[in-house]
CSV table of C-alpha atoms and ligand atoms in Angstrom, one decimal:
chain,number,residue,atom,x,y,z
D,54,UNK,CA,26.2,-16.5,31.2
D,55,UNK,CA,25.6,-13.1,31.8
D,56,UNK,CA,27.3,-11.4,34.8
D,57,UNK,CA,25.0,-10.7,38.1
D,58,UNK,CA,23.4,-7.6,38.9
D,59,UNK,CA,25.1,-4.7,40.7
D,60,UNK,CA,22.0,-4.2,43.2
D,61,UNK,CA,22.7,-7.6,44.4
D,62,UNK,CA,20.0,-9.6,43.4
D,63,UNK,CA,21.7,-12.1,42.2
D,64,UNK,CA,20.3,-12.2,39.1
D,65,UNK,CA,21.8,-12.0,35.9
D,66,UNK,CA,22.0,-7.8,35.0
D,67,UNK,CA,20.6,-7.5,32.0
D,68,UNK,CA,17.4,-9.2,33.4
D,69,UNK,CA,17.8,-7.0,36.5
D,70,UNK,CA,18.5,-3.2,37.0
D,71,UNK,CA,20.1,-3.0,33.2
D,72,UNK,CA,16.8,-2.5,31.1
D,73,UNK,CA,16.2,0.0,33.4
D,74,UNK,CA,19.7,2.1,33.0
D,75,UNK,CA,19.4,1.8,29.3
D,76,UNK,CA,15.7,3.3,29.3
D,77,UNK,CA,14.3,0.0,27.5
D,78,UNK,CA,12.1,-0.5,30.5
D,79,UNK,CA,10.7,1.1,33.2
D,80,UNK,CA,10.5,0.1,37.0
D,81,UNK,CA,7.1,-1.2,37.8
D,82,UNK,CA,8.0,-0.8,41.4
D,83,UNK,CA,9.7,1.6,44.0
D,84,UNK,CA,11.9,-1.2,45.2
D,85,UNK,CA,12.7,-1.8,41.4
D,86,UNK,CA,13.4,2.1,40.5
D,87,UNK,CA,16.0,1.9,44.1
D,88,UNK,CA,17.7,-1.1,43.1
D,89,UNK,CA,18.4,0.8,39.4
D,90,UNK,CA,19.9,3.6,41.3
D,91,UNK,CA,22.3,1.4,43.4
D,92,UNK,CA,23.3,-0.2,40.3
D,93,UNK,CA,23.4,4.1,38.9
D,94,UNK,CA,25.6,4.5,41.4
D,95,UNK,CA,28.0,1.6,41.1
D,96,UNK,CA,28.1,2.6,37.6
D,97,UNK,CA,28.2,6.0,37.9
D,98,UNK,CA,25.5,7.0,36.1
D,99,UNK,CA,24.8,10.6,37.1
D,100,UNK,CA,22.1,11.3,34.2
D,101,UNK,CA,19.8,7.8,35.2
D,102,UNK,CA,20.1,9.3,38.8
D,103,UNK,CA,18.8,12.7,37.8
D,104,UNK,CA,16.4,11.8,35.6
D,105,UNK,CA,15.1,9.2,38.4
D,106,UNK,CA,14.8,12.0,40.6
D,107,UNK,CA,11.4,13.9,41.4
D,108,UNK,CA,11.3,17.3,39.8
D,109,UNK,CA,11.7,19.3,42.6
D,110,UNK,CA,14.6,17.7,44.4
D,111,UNK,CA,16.2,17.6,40.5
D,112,UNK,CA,17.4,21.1,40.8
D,113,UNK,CA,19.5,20.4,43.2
D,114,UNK,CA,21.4,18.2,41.9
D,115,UNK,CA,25.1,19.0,40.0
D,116,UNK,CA,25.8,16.2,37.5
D,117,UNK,CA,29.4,17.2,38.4
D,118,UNK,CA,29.1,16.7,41.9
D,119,UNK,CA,27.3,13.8,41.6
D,120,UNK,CA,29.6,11.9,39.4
D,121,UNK,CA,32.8,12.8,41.5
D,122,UNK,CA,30.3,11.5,44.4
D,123,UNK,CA,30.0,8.3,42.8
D,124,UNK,CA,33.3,7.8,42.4
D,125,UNK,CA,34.8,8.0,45.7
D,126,UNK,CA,32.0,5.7,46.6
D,127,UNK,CA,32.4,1.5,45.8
D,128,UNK,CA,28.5,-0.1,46.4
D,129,UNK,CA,29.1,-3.2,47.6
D,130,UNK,CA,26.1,-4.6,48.8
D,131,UNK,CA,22.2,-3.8,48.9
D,132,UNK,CA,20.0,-4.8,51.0
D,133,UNK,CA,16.4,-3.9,50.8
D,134,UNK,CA,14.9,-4.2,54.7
D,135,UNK,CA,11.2,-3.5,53.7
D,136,UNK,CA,8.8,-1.9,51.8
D,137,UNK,CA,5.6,0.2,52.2
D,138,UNK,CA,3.3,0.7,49.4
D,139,UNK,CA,4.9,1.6,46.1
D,140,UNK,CA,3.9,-1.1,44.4
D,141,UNK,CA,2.6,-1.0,40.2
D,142,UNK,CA,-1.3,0.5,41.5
D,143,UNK,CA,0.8,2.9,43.9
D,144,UNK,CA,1.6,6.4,43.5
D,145,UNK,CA,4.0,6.4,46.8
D,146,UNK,CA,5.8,4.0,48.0
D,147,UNK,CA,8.8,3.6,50.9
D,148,UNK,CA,11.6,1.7,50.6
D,149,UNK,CA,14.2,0.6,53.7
D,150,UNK,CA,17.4,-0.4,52.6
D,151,UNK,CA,20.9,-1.1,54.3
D,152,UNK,CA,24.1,0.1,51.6
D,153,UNK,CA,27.2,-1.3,51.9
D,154,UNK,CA,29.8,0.7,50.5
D,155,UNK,CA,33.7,1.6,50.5
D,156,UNK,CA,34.4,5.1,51.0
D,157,UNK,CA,37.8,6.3,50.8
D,158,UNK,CA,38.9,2.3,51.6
D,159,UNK,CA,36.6,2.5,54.8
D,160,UNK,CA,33.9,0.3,54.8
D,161,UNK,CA,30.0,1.7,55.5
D,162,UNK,CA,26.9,0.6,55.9
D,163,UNK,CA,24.6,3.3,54.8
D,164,UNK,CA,21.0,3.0,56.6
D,165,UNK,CA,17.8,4.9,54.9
D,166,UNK,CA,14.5,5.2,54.1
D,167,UNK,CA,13.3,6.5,51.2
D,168,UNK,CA,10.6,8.0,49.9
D,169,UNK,CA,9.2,7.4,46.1
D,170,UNK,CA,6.8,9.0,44.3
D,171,UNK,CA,5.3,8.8,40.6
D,172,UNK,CA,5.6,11.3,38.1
D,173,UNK,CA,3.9,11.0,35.4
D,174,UNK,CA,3.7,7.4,35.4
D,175,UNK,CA,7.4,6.7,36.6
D,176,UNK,CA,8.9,6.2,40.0
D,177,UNK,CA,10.9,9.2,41.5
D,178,UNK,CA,12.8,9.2,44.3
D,179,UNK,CA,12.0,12.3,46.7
D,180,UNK,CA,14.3,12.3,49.8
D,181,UNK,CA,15.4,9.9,52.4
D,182,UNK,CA,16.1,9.9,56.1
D,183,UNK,CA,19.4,8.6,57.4
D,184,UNK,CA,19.7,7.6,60.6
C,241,LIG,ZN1,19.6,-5.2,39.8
């Protein structure tokens, strides 16, 4: 048996967020492309998270920072609240979701909505608000 996914899904990982991380698939759907980049993070994988990121939010982003990020950060739990749109005939879609994480041994839960776009035919995040 395989082990489970790291978005939480319980499903097994290499049916889940793994085809995504290894580039043999692409996410069909927003809610797909943000439970890859939980997994990303849990992984840290800074290059899946700034190649899933839209164009102009990509310059932005230090791999470096990104990766010492990820690893003061333990992902816990996901848990997507809802989605708007973003769906394999969308080009935008919005994704609530609820993070559970460890930072520095404290335990968070990271509230946000997020905003997903398509870019030449893949899903992108853009930004998200906190609350
Ligand atoms: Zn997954």
């Amino acid at each position: 048996m395989s082990r489970l996914c790291l978005c939480t899904s319980k499903r097994p990982f290499d049916k889940c967020c793994e085809p995504y991380l290894t580039g043999k698939k692409l996410p069909e759907t927003a809610e797909k492309l943000m439970r890859s980049r939980f997994s990303a993070y849990a992984l840290c994988k800074a290059d899946y998270l700034i190649a899933t990121t839209a164009e102009k939010e990509r310059a932005e982003l230090e791999r470096e920072e990104l990766t010492a990020y990820c690893r003061t950060v333990k992902c816990i739990s996901l848990k997507i609240i809802s989605t708007e749109a973003g769906g394999p005939e969308d080009s935008e879609g919005i994704v609530l979701f609820h993070a559970s994480l460890q930072v520095d041994g404290k335990r968070m839960l990271h509230r946000e909505k997020s905003r997903f776009v398509r870019e030449e035919g893949r899903w992108v995040y853009v930004d998200g608000e906190t609350n």
